[in-house]
């Protein structure tokens, strides 16, 4: 007999609802795609809920999508929910591969790397894109999440402050530790102490249990792709279990977005710095522990060629 005091184990199975955005389509070339000029990639199409919501064809594409997501959630079983995730990659940072194992030089610091002027400009483009889409009826994010690394914190601030989106004045995203870039080795992916980030972004909210010091960075090992996937299954499971909202913004990193797309069954889609990809995700809560599959060990520090 099961112990009535024991917390039941469950897991989430994630999948992508395709056919909503151009990024879902195999014919869309990521290297040439411009989210800002294509309504974030929204495909002009009909939805099954249009007859109920828009019989006179007077609603915008975004308004009809928002209602479709609402209808999906309303008619789904209790253990299934749909969330529209806007995944934003931080703008260009001062770090790069050549410098990633060092702390800095006389002119730049890339430990927990900051944005360049180009990176700030990229975040402003995101801000202007949101403003343009608001006029077209885009559903406003109801929850905002951000990586604790400073390039993401600043990207999120520039992207959303004074954007006109509901819930951004003041802008108070939730800082999530697991929303970070691939862990280990690279000093640009180590985070500053909580007090440093908090001083720079005093309105940001840190999740419960967020530690002062970085407990995840490992100086001599690099997180494998499969280990990173497991981390993002945990992150998404936490968000789906605790957040009842259906439109979410996550400002994060290229490796993080790669893993999120992979674990929700989306096709591979590489984002440029400052890029945004929306994904409609179905999350099904199932009893028992989920299968993690083969998780590769973290990788050791590579041998660097001598000049």
Coordinates of N, CA, C and O in Angstrom, one line a residue, residues 3 9 13 18 20 47 90-91 111 115 121 164 176 178 183 195 218 222 224 239-240 242-243 245 264 266 284 291 300:
X3 N 2.2 4.9 0.8 CA 2.3 5.7 2.0 C 1.5 7.0 1.7 O 1.8 7.8 0.8
X9 N 5.1 11.1 -7.0 CA 6.1 11.5 -8.0 C 5.4 11.7 -9.3 O 4.4 11.0 -9.7
X13 N 5.7 15.6 -19.7 CA 6.1 15.3 -21.1 C 5.7 16.6 -21.9 O 4.6 17.1 -21.9
X18 N 3.0 22.6 -33.5 CA 3.6 23.1 -34.7 C 2.6 23.8 -35.6 O 1.4 23.8 -35.4
X20 N 2.3 27.0 -36.0 CA 1.9 28.3 -35.5 C 2.8 29.4 -35.9 O 2.4 30.5 -36.2
X47 N -7.7 29.1 -37.1 CA -7.6 28.2 -35.9 C -9.0 27.5 -35.7 O -10.0 28.1 -36.1
X90 N 20.0 36.8 -25.1 CA 20.7 38.0 -24.7 C 21.4 38.7 -25.9 O 21.8 38.0 -26.9
X91 N 21.6 40.0 -25.8 CA 22.3 40.7 -26.9 C 23.8 40.3 -26.8 O 24.3 39.7 -25.9
X111 N 34.2 38.0 -17.2 CA 33.6 37.2 -16.1 C 32.1 37.7 -16.0 O 31.9 38.9 -15.8
X115 N 27.0 43.4 -21.8 CA 26.6 43.6 -23.1 C 27.6 44.6 -23.8 O 28.1 45.6 -23.1
X121 N 21.9 47.7 -28.5 CA 21.1 48.0 -29.7 C 20.1 46.9 -30.1 O 19.0 47.1 -30.5
X164 N 5.4 49.3 -23.1 CA 4.0 49.4 -23.1 C 3.3 48.1 -22.8 O 2.1 48.0 -22.8
X176 N 15.8 33.2 -12.3 CA 15.8 31.7 -12.1 C 17.2 31.2 -12.3 O 17.8 31.4 -13.4
X178 N 18.4 28.1 -12.7 CA 18.6 27.1 -13.7 C 18.4 27.6 -15.2 O 18.7 26.9 -16.1
X183 N 26.8 25.2 -18.2 CA 27.5 25.5 -17.0 C 29.0 25.0 -17.1 O 29.3 24.1 -17.8
X195 N 24.2 39.6 -4.4 CA 24.2 40.9 -3.9 C 24.7 41.9 -5.0 O 24.2 43.0 -5.1
X218 N 31.6 25.2 -12.4 CA 32.7 24.3 -12.1 C 33.8 24.8 -13.0 O 33.7 24.8 -14.3
X222 N 32.9 21.2 -18.3 CA 31.8 21.9 -19.0 C 30.6 20.9 -19.1 O 30.8 19.7 -19.5
X224 N 27.6 18.8 -20.3 CA 27.3 18.2 -21.6 C 25.9 18.6 -22.1 O 25.1 19.1 -21.3
X239 N 8.3 25.4 -13.8 CA 7.5 26.5 -14.3 C 6.0 26.1 -14.6 O 5.0 26.7 -14.2
X240 N 5.9 24.9 -15.3 CA 4.6 24.4 -15.6 C 3.8 24.0 -14.3 O 2.6 24.2 -14.3
X242 N 4.2 25.5 -11.3 CA 4.0 26.6 -10.4 C 3.3 27.8 -11.0 O 2.8 28.7 -10.2
X243 N 3.4 27.9 -12.3 CA 2.9 29.1 -12.9 C 1.6 28.8 -13.8 O 1.7 28.1 -14.8
X245 N -0.1 30.9 -15.6 CA -0.2 31.8 -16.7 C 0.1 31.1 -18.0 O 0.8 30.0 -18.0
X264 N 11.3 20.2 -25.8 CA 9.9 20.4 -26.1 C 9.6 19.8 -27.5 O 8.4 20.0 -28.0
X266 N 10.8 20.7 -30.4 CA 10.9 21.7 -31.5 C 12.1 21.3 -32.4 O 13.1 20.8 -31.9
X284 N 2.2 17.9 -20.5 CA 1.3 16.8 -19.9 C 1.9 16.3 -18.7 O 3.0 15.7 -18.7
X291 N 11.7 9.2 -17.8 CA 13.0 8.6 -18.2 C 13.9 9.7 -18.7 O 13.5 10.6 -19.5
X300 N 35.9 17.6 -19.9 CA 37.0 18.3 -19.3 C 37.5 19.5 -20.1 O 37.1 19.6 -21.3

